[in-house]
Structure formats: C-alpha cells, structure tokens
JSON list of C-alpha atoms in Angstrom, two decimals:
[
{"chain": "A", "resi": 1, "resn": "UNK", "atom": "CA", "xyz": [99.19, 91.49, 124.00]},
{"chain": "A", "resi": 2, "resn": "UNK", "atom": "CA", "xyz": [95.51, 89.92, 123.77]},
{"chain": "A", "resi": 3, "resn": "UNK", "atom": "CA", "xyz": [93.48, 87.56, 125.78]},
{"chain": "A", "resi": 4, "resn": "UNK", "atom": "CA", "xyz": [89.97, 86.55, 125.16]},
{"chain": "A", "resi": 5, "resn": "UNK", "atom": "CA", "xyz": [89.14, 89.02, 127.93]},
{"chain": "A", "resi": 6, "resn": "UNK", "atom": "CA", "xyz": [91.84, 91.67, 128.06]},
{"chain": "A", "resi": 7, "resn": "UNK", "atom": "CA", "xyz": [93.64, 93.86, 125.32]},
{"chain": "A", "resi": 8, "resn": "UNK", "atom": "CA", "xyz": [96.92, 95.06, 126.43]},
{"chain": "A", "resi": 9, "resn": "UNK", "atom": "CA", "xyz": [98.79, 97.80, 124.87]},
{"chain": "A", "resi": 10, "resn": "UNK", "atom": "CA", "xyz": [102.46, 98.44, 126.04]},
{"chain": "A", "resi": 11, "resn": "UNK", "atom": "CA", "xyz": [104.35, 101.46, 124.85]},
{"chain": "A", "resi": 12, "resn": "UNK", "atom": "CA", "xyz": [107.93, 100.78, 125.87]},
{"chain": "A", "resi": 13, "resn": "UNK", "atom": "CA", "xyz": [111.06, 102.58, 125.64]},
{"chain": "A", "resi": 14, "resn": "UNK", "atom": "CA", "xyz": [109.52, 106.32, 125.91]},
{"chain": "A", "resi": 15, "resn": "UNK", "atom": "CA", "xyz": [111.42, 108.98, 127.51]},
{"chain": "A", "resi": 16, "resn": "UNK", "atom": "CA", "xyz": [109.50, 110.79, 130.39]},
{"chain": "A", "resi": 17, "resn": "UNK", "atom": "CA", "xyz": [109.80, 114.09, 128.57]},
{"chain": "A", "resi": 18, "resn": "UNK", "atom": "CA", "xyz": [110.23, 115.22, 124.73]},
{"chain": "A", "resi": 19, "resn": "UNK", "atom": "CA", "xyz": [112.53, 117.95, 123.94]},
{"chain": "A", "resi": 20, "resn": "UNK", "atom": "CA", "xyz": [111.50, 119.91, 120.86]},
{"chain": "A", "resi": 21, "resn": "UNK", "atom": "CA", "xyz": [114.19, 121.84, 119.25]},
{"chain": "A", "resi": 22, "resn": "UNK", "atom": "CA", "xyz": [113.57, 125.52, 118.22]},
{"chain": "A", "resi": 23, "resn": "UNK", "atom": "CA", "xyz": [112.85, 125.49, 114.72]},
{"chain": "A", "resi": 24, "resn": "UNK", "atom": "CA", "xyz": [112.26, 128.46, 111.88]},
{"chain": "A", "resi": 25, "resn": "UNK", "atom": "CA", "xyz": [108.55, 127.47, 110.44]},
{"chain": "A", "resi": 26, "resn": "UNK", "atom": "CA", "xyz": [108.46, 128.78, 106.74]},
{"chain": "A", "resi": 27, "resn": "UNK", "atom": "CA", "xyz": [105.17, 130.52, 106.17]},
{"chain": "A", "resi": 28, "resn": "UNK", "atom": "CA", "xyz": [103.54, 132.01, 102.84]},
{"chain": "A", "resi": 29, "resn": "UNK", "atom": "CA", "xyz": [105.38, 134.32, 100.15]},
{"chain": "A", "resi": 30, "resn": "UNK", "atom": "CA", "xyz": [105.44, 138.11, 101.40]},
{"chain": "A", "resi": 31, "resn": "UNK", "atom": "CA", "xyz": [103.15, 138.69, 98.54]},
{"chain": "A", "resi": 32, "resn": "UNK", "atom": "CA", "xyz": [100.50, 136.27, 99.22]},
{"chain": "A", "resi": 33, "resn": "UNK", "atom": "CA", "xyz": [97.07, 137.31, 100.03]},
{"chain": "A", "resi": 34, "resn": "UNK", "atom": "CA", "xyz": [95.96, 138.43, 103.44]},
{"chain": "A", "resi": 35, "resn": "UNK", "atom": "CA", "xyz": [93.79, 135.16, 103.82]},
{"chain": "A", "resi": 36, "resn": "UNK", "atom": "CA", "xyz": [96.87, 132.83, 103.19]},
{"chain": "A", "resi": 37, "resn": "UNK", "atom": "CA", "xyz": [98.94, 135.19, 106.23]},
{"chain": "A", "resi": 38, "resn": "UNK", "atom": "CA", "xyz": [95.65, 134.74, 108.46]},
{"chain": "A", "resi": 39, "resn": "UNK", "atom": "CA", "xyz": [95.55, 130.94, 107.75]},
{"chain": "A", "resi": 40, "resn": "UNK", "atom": "CA", "xyz": [99.32, 130.77, 108.82]},
{"chain": "A", "resi": 41, "resn": "UNK", "atom": "CA", "xyz": [98.84, 132.84, 111.62]},
{"chain": "A", "resi": 42, "resn": "UNK", "atom": "CA", "xyz": [95.65, 130.85, 113.13]},
{"chain": "A", "resi": 43, "resn": "UNK", "atom": "CA", "xyz": [97.03, 127.23, 112.31]},
{"chain": "A", "resi": 44, "resn": "UNK", "atom": "CA", "xyz": [100.08, 128.14, 113.87]},
{"chain": "A", "resi": 45, "resn": "UNK", "atom": "CA", "xyz": [98.59, 130.00, 117.09]},
{"chain": "A", "resi": 46, "resn": "UNK", "atom": "CA", "xyz": [100.87, 133.40, 116.78]},
{"chain": "A", "resi": 47, "resn": "UNK", "atom": "CA", "xyz": [100.12, 136.86, 115.93]},
{"chain": "A", "resi": 48, "resn": "UNK", "atom": "CA", "xyz": [101.46, 138.78, 112.97]},
{"chain": "A", "resi": 49, "resn": "UNK", "atom": "CA", "xyz": [104.13, 140.58, 115.14]},
{"chain": "A", "resi": 50, "resn": "UNK", "atom": "CA", "xyz": [105.58, 137.29, 115.65]},
{"chain": "A", "resi": 51, "resn": "UNK", "atom": "CA", "xyz": [106.76, 136.83, 111.44]},
{"chain": "A", "resi": 52, "resn": "UNK", "atom": "CA", "xyz": [109.81, 137.80, 110.13]},
{"chain": "A", "resi": 53, "resn": "UNK", "atom": "CA", "xyz": [110.61, 138.42, 106.68]},
{"chain": "A", "resi": 54, "resn": "UNK", "atom": "CA", "xyz": [113.52, 135.98, 104.87]},
{"chain": "A", "resi": 55, "resn": "UNK", "atom": "CA", "xyz": [114.91, 135.69, 101.34]},
{"chain": "A", "resi": 56, "resn": "UNK", "atom": "CA", "xyz": [115.33, 132.27, 100.19]},
{"chain": "A", "resi": 57, "resn": "UNK", "atom": "CA", "xyz": [116.18, 131.25, 96.51]},
{"chain": "A", "resi": 58, "resn": "UNK", "atom": "CA", "xyz": [112.48, 131.03, 96.26]},
{"chain": "A", "resi": 59, "resn": "UNK", "atom": "CA", "xyz": [112.02, 134.06, 96.74]},
{"chain": "A", "resi": 60, "resn": "UNK", "atom": "CA", "xyz": [111.07, 136.28, 100.30]},
{"chain": "A", "resi": 61, "resn": "UNK", "atom": "CA", "xyz": [108.54, 134.54, 102.73]},
{"chain": "A", "resi": 62, "resn": "UNK", "atom": "CA", "xyz": [107.48, 134.90, 106.26]},
{"chain": "A", "resi": 63, "resn": "UNK", "atom": "CA", "xyz": [108.53, 133.14, 109.08]},
{"chain": "A", "resi": 64, "resn": "UNK", "atom": "CA", "xyz": [108.54, 132.53, 112.49]},
{"chain": "A", "resi": 65, "resn": "UNK", "atom": "CA", "xyz": [110.85, 131.23, 115.10]},
{"chain": "A", "resi": 66, "resn": "UNK", "atom": "CA", "xyz": [109.46, 128.27, 117.08]},
{"chain": "A", "resi": 67, "resn": "UNK", "atom": "CA", "xyz": [111.09, 128.32, 120.65]},
{"chain": "A", "resi": 68, "resn": "UNK", "atom": "CA", "xyz": [112.47, 124.88, 122.09]},
{"chain": "A", "resi": 69, "resn": "UNK", "atom": "CA", "xyz": [109.68, 123.15, 123.98]},
{"chain": "A", "resi": 70, "resn": "UNK", "atom": "CA", "xyz": [109.68, 120.09, 126.63]},
{"chain": "A", "resi": 71, "resn": "UNK", "atom": "CA", "xyz": [106.17, 117.93, 126.59]},
{"chain": "A", "resi": 72, "resn": "UNK", "atom": "CA", "xyz": [105.47, 115.31, 129.27]},
{"chain": "A", "resi": 73, "resn": "UNK", "atom": "CA", "xyz": [104.97, 112.09, 127.50]},
{"chain": "A", "resi": 74, "resn": "UNK", "atom": "CA", "xyz": [102.22, 111.19, 130.00]},
{"chain": "A", "resi": 75, "resn": "UNK", "atom": "CA", "xyz": [100.47, 114.01, 128.86]},
{"chain": "A", "resi": 76, "resn": "UNK", "atom": "CA", "xyz": [100.61, 112.66, 125.30]},
{"chain": "A", "resi": 77, "resn": "UNK", "atom": "CA", "xyz": [99.92, 109.22, 125.94]},
{"chain": "A", "resi": 78, "resn": "UNK", "atom": "CA", "xyz": [96.39, 110.74, 127.86]},
{"chain": "A", "resi": 79, "resn": "UNK", "atom": "CA", "xyz": [95.81, 112.87, 125.00]},
{"chain": "A", "resi": 80, "resn": "UNK", "atom": "CA", "xyz": [96.43, 110.20, 122.25]},
{"chain": "A", "resi": 81, "resn": "UNK", "atom": "CA", "xyz": [95.59, 106.77, 123.47]},
{"chain": "A", "resi": 82, "resn": "UNK", "atom": "CA", "xyz": [91.58, 107.27, 123.45]},
{"chain": "A", "resi": 83, "resn": "UNK", "atom": "CA", "xyz": [91.98, 108.48, 119.91]},
{"chain": "A", "resi": 84, "resn": "UNK", "atom": "CA", "xyz": [94.37, 105.39, 119.25]},
{"chain": "A", "resi": 85, "resn": "UNK", "atom": "CA", "xyz": [91.30, 102.77, 121.11]},
{"chain": "A", "resi": 86, "resn": "UNK", "atom": "CA", "xyz": [88.79, 104.51, 118.90]},
{"chain": "A", "resi": 87, "resn": "UNK", "atom": "CA", "xyz": [90.69, 103.66, 115.75]},
{"chain": "A", "resi": 88, "resn": "UNK", "atom": "CA", "xyz": [90.72, 99.75, 116.67]},
{"chain": "A", "resi": 89, "resn": "UNK", "atom": "CA", "xyz": [88.30, 97.48, 114.43]},
{"chain": "A", "resi": 90, "resn": "UNK", "atom": "CA", "xyz": [87.31, 94.31, 115.32]},
{"chain": "A", "resi": 91, "resn": "UNK", "atom": "CA", "xyz": [85.59, 91.88, 112.72]},
{"chain": "A", "resi": 92, "resn": "UNK", "atom": "CA", "xyz": [82.30, 91.81, 114.99]},
{"chain": "A", "resi": 93, "resn": "UNK", "atom": "CA", "xyz": [81.93, 94.75, 116.76]},
{"chain": "A", "resi": 94, "resn": "UNK", "atom": "CA", "xyz": [78.92, 95.32, 118.67]},
{"chain": "A", "resi": 95, "resn": "UNK", "atom": "CA", "xyz": [77.30, 97.41, 121.56]},
{"chain": "A", "resi": 96, "resn": "UNK", "atom": "CA", "xyz": [77.41, 95.86, 124.84]},
{"chain": "A", "resi": 97, "resn": "UNK", "atom": "CA", "xyz": [74.80, 97.19, 127.46]},
{"chain": "A", "resi": 98, "resn": "UNK", "atom": "CA", "xyz": [73.72, 101.03, 127.35]},
{"chain": "A", "resi": 99, "resn": "UNK", "atom": "CA", "xyz": [76.58, 102.21, 126.21]},
{"chain": "A", "resi": 100, "resn": "UNK", "atom": "CA", "xyz": [77.70, 103.98, 122.77]},
{"chain": "A", "resi": 101, "resn": "UNK", "atom": "CA", "xyz": [81.20, 102.09, 122.38]},
{"chain": "A", "resi": 102, "resn": "UNK", "atom": "CA", "xyz": [81.38, 99.13, 119.62]},
{"chain": "A", "resi": 103, "resn": "UNK", "atom": "CA", "xyz": [83.68, 96.57, 120.95]},
{"chain": "A", "resi": 104, "resn": "UNK", "atom": "CA", "xyz": [84.68, 93.06, 120.15]},
{"chain": "A", "resi": 105, "resn": "UNK", "atom": "CA", "xyz": [83.83, 92.10, 124.18]},
{"chain": "A", "resi": 106, "resn": "UNK", "atom": "CA", "xyz": [82.46, 94.08, 126.81]},
{"chain": "A", "resi": 107, "resn": "UNK", "atom": "CA", "xyz": [84.95, 96.56, 128.01]},
{"chain": "A", "resi": 108, "resn": "UNK", "atom": "CA", "xyz": [84.91, 96.83, 131.82]},
{"chain": "A", "resi": 109, "resn": "UNK", "atom": "CA", "xyz": [88.06, 98.43, 132.41]},
{"chain": "A", "resi": 110, "resn": "UNK", "atom": "CA", "xyz": [91.12, 100.24, 131.12]},
{"chain": "A", "resi": 111, "resn": "UNK", "atom": "CA", "xyz": [94.41, 99.82, 132.94]},
{"chain": "A", "resi": 112, "resn": "UNK", "atom": "CA", "xyz": [96.80, 102.55, 132.07]},
{"chain": "A", "resi": 113, "resn": "UNK", "atom": "CA", "xyz": [99.89, 103.16, 133.76]},
{"chain": "A", "resi": 114, "resn": "UNK", "atom": "CA", "xyz": [103.49, 105.29, 133.00]},
{"chain": "A", "resi": 115, "resn": "UNK", "atom": "CA", "xyz": [106.45, 105.59, 134.97]},
{"chain": "A", "resi": 116, "resn": "UNK", "atom": "CA", "xyz": [104.55, 103.84, 138.17]},
{"chain": "A", "resi": 117, "resn": "UNK", "atom": "CA", "xyz": [101.65, 106.63, 137.72]},
{"chain": "A", "resi": 118, "resn": "UNK", "atom": "CA", "xyz": [98.03, 105.98, 136.68]},
{"chain": "A", "resi": 119, "resn": "UNK", "atom": "CA", "xyz": [97.13, 107.83, 133.26]},
{"chain": "A", "resi": 120, "resn": "UNK", "atom": "CA", "xyz": [94.41, 110.33, 133.40]},
{"chain": "A", "resi": 121, "resn": "UNK", "atom": "CA", "xyz": [91.76, 110.21, 130.54]},
{"chain": "A", "resi": 122, "resn": "UNK", "atom": "CA", "xyz": [88.31, 108.79, 129.49]},
{"chain": "A", "resi": 123, "resn": "UNK", "atom": "CA", "xyz": [87.23, 106.30, 126.49]},
{"chain": "A", "resi": 124, "resn": "UNK", "atom": "CA", "xyz": [83.62, 106.13, 126.27]},
{"chain": "A", "resi": 125, "resn": "UNK", "atom": "CA", "xyz": [82.23, 105.48, 129.23]},
{"chain": "A", "resi": 126, "resn": "UNK", "atom": "CA", "xyz": [85.09, 104.37, 131.00]},
{"chain": "A", "resi": 127, "resn": "UNK", "atom": "CA", "xyz": [88.17, 105.84, 133.11]},
{"chain": "A", "resi": 128, "resn": "UNK", "atom": "CA", "xyz": [91.26, 104.28, 133.34]},
{"chain": "A", "resi": 129, "resn": "UNK", "atom": "CA", "xyz": [92.98, 103.73, 136.57]},
{"chain": "A", "resi": 130, "resn": "UNK", "atom": "CA", "xyz": [95.85, 101.54, 137.74]},
{"chain": "A", "resi": 131, "resn": "UNK", "atom": "CA", "xyz": [93.40, 98.50, 138.47]},
{"chain": "A", "resi": 132, "resn": "UNK", "atom": "CA", "xyz": [92.17, 95.74, 136.48]},
{"chain": "A", "resi": 133, "resn": "UNK", "atom": "CA", "xyz": [89.74, 92.74, 137.42]},
{"chain": "A", "resi": 134, "resn": "UNK", "atom": "CA", "xyz": [91.78, 89.55, 137.74]},
{"chain": "A", "resi": 135, "resn": "UNK", "atom": "CA", "xyz": [88.73, 87.50, 137.89]},
{"chain": "A", "resi": 136, "resn": "UNK", "atom": "CA", "xyz": [86.16, 87.37, 135.10]},
{"chain": "A", "resi": 137, "resn": "UNK", "atom": "CA", "xyz": [83.47, 85.83, 137.25]},
{"chain": "A", "resi": 138, "resn": "UNK", "atom": "CA", "xyz": [83.81, 88.33, 140.32]},
{"chain": "A", "resi": 139, "resn": "UNK", "atom": "CA", "xyz": [84.16, 91.70, 139.26]},
{"chain": "A", "resi": 140, "resn": "UNK", "atom": "CA", "xyz": [84.79, 92.77, 142.57]},
{"chain": "A", "resi": 141, "resn": "UNK", "atom": "CA", "xyz": [88.21, 91.25, 142.67]},
{"chain": "A", "resi": 142, "resn": "UNK", "atom": "CA", "xyz": [90.86, 94.13, 141.73]},
{"chain": "A", "resi": 143, "resn": "UNK", "atom": "CA", "xyz": [94.56, 94.47, 141.41]},
{"chain": "A", "resi": 144, "resn": "UNK", "atom": "CA", "xyz": [96.54, 97.20, 141.49]},
{"chain": "A", "resi": 145, "resn": "UNK", "atom": "CA", "xyz": [99.45, 97.26, 138.86]},
{"chain": "A", "resi": 146, "resn": "UNK", "atom": "CA", "xyz": [102.35, 99.90, 138.58]},
{"chain": "A", "resi": 147, "resn": "UNK", "atom": "CA", "xyz": [103.94, 98.54, 135.39]},
{"chain": "A", "resi": 148, "resn": "UNK", "atom": "CA", "xyz": [103.67, 96.15, 132.91]},
{"chain": "A", "resi": 149, "resn": "UNK", "atom": "CA", "xyz": [106.32, 93.58, 134.43]},
{"chain": "A", "resi": 150, "resn": "UNK", "atom": "CA", "xyz": [103.99, 93.12, 137.47]},
{"chain": "A", "resi": 151, "resn": "UNK", "atom": "CA", "xyz": [101.08, 92.79, 135.21]},
{"chain": "A", "resi": 152, "resn": "UNK", "atom": "CA", "xyz": [102.89, 90.36, 133.25]},
{"chain": "A", "resi": 153, "resn": "UNK", "atom": "CA", "xyz": [104.02, 88.27, 136.38]},
{"chain": "A", "resi": 154, "resn": "UNK", "atom": "CA", "xyz": [100.87, 88.33, 138.07]},
{"chain": "A", "resi": 155, "resn": "UNK", "atom": "CA", "xyz": [99.02, 86.82, 135.19]},
{"chain": "A", "resi": 156, "resn": "UNK", "atom": "CA", "xyz": [101.68, 84.16, 134.16]},
{"chain": "A", "resi": 157, "resn": "UNK", "atom": "CA", "xyz": [101.91, 82.82, 137.94]},
{"chain": "A", "resi": 158, "resn": "UNK", "atom": "CA", "xyz": [98.03, 82.65, 137.36]},
{"chain": "A", "resi": 159, "resn": "UNK", "atom": "CA", "xyz": [98.62, 80.69, 134.47]},
{"chain": "A", "resi": 160, "resn": "UNK", "atom": "CA", "xyz": [97.20, 82.99, 131.99]},
{"chain": "A", "resi": 161, "resn": "UNK", "atom": "CA", "xyz": [99.26, 83.59, 128.75]},
{"chain": "A", "resi": 162, "resn": "UNK", "atom": "CA", "xyz": [98.82, 87.31, 127.80]},
{"chain": "A", "resi": 163, "resn": "UNK", "atom": "CA", "xyz": [101.12, 86.96, 124.79]},
{"chain": "A", "resi": 164, "resn": "UNK", "atom": "CA", "xyz": [98.54, 85.43, 121.97]},
{"chain": "A", "resi": 165, "resn": "UNK", "atom": "CA", "xyz": [101.86, 84.19, 120.07]},
{"chain": "A", "resi": 166, "resn": "UNK", "atom": "CA", "xyz": [102.99, 82.54, 122.96]},
{"chain": "A", "resi": 167, "resn": "UNK", "atom": "CA", "xyz": [99.36, 80.95, 123.58]},
{"chain": "A", "resi": 168, "resn": "UNK", "atom": "CA", "xyz": [98.83, 79.92, 119.97]},
{"chain": "A", "resi": 169, "resn": "UNK", "atom": "CA", "xyz": [102.30, 78.21, 120.13]},
{"chain": "A", "resi": 170, "resn": "UNK", "atom": "CA", "xyz": [101.17, 76.63, 123.21]},
{"chain": "A", "resi": 171, "resn": "UNK", "atom": "CA", "xyz": [97.79, 75.15, 121.84]},
{"chain": "A", "resi": 172, "resn": "UNK", "atom": "CA", "xyz": [99.54, 74.01, 118.56]},
{"chain": "A", "resi": 173, "resn": "UNK", "atom": "CA", "xyz": [102.35, 71.92, 120.72]},
{"chain": "A", "resi": 174, "resn": "UNK", "atom": "CA", "xyz": [99.68, 70.50, 122.79]},
{"chain": "A", "resi": 175, "resn": "UNK", "atom": "CA", "xyz": [97.51, 69.59, 119.59]},
{"chain": "A", "resi": 176, "resn": "UNK", "atom": "CA", "xyz": [100.64, 67.89, 118.17]},
{"chain": "A", "resi": 177, "resn": "UNK", "atom": "CA", "xyz": [100.78, 65.81, 121.41]},
{"chain": "A", "resi": 178, "resn": "UNK", "atom": "CA", "xyz": [97.36, 64.47, 121.05]},
{"chain": "A", "resi": 179, "resn": "UNK", "atom": "CA", "xyz": [97.55, 64.08, 117.46]}
]
C-alpha cells in the first residue's frame, strides 16, 4: 500500500516459526578434488567428520545430514526487510539531506511490527519501531501501532486512503461526477 507520504509493506499469513525438516544434502563425488570438498564444507558450515559416503545411481558421493531446525519468523523479517527495502527502485529517487539513502521522498520513519511486537532493524539512517508520524506537518505527533488492522483503521477514520487502488477508484469516480 502507499500514499504520497507512506509506503506500507504487509506480510500476512506468516507463522511465528518456520520448521525446517531434516534433510540429506548431497555433496561432491568422493573422487572430487580436495578443493571441491573444502568448498562444500565451507558453504554448509560443517566439518569433514560430519560427512558420510553414499552410493547413488550416478556414483558414490559425500552427504551430510542436516538436522531439523526452527527459525523464528521475526528474526527473518529483521534480517531480510532492510534488504527488500534496498531493492526498491523509484523513477525519481534522490538523496534527502545528508543521508546516503536514495528514495522517492524523504524517509522519516519505519513502522515495523510482527505479532504485536516491534521489529529491530536499521535501514540506512533509520531504526524501525512501532511508531509512525500521524501528521506530516507536525513531526512530534506520533502514534504507536501494534498491528496493520489498527494502522489501517486509524488512517481510514482520519480520511486517508492507504490503498492506492481504492484511492485511484475514488479519484476516477469523483472526476466522473464533475465531468
């Protein structure tokens, strides 16, 4: 969602945890060069003692058993959201103030919540939080939000359409009324 002063990215339907199943990871052939084996060990962050040999139809290969693992979704969001934001491209990006960030408009805050908790990450000069500005004229007016529903409801009551598609439909209908 977006408004002229807001960019809203919503991740919906995410579990609190991601369960990775145990798996056998195939490595290089047992006759491969030592460099290939070392590269496989490094890329999987394992030791040679963790490997076992297994014959398959294409020959004998090294394998290792990757154990099951639980990953907290909040950790993934904190790690990857800044990377996602960095990949956003704007037609008319520019630097604002003394910051190195190129963005379409001056970026003043990042509201980032998951499961009613504020995420903890930085994006260029900004640290995210569970607060956002509610008035573009008065930057001291902030509000805490615990979830997207309360955010959406607040701005709807304030007469601000955060869904750009609904705003476009509204503008077209208003234009048709006066045409």
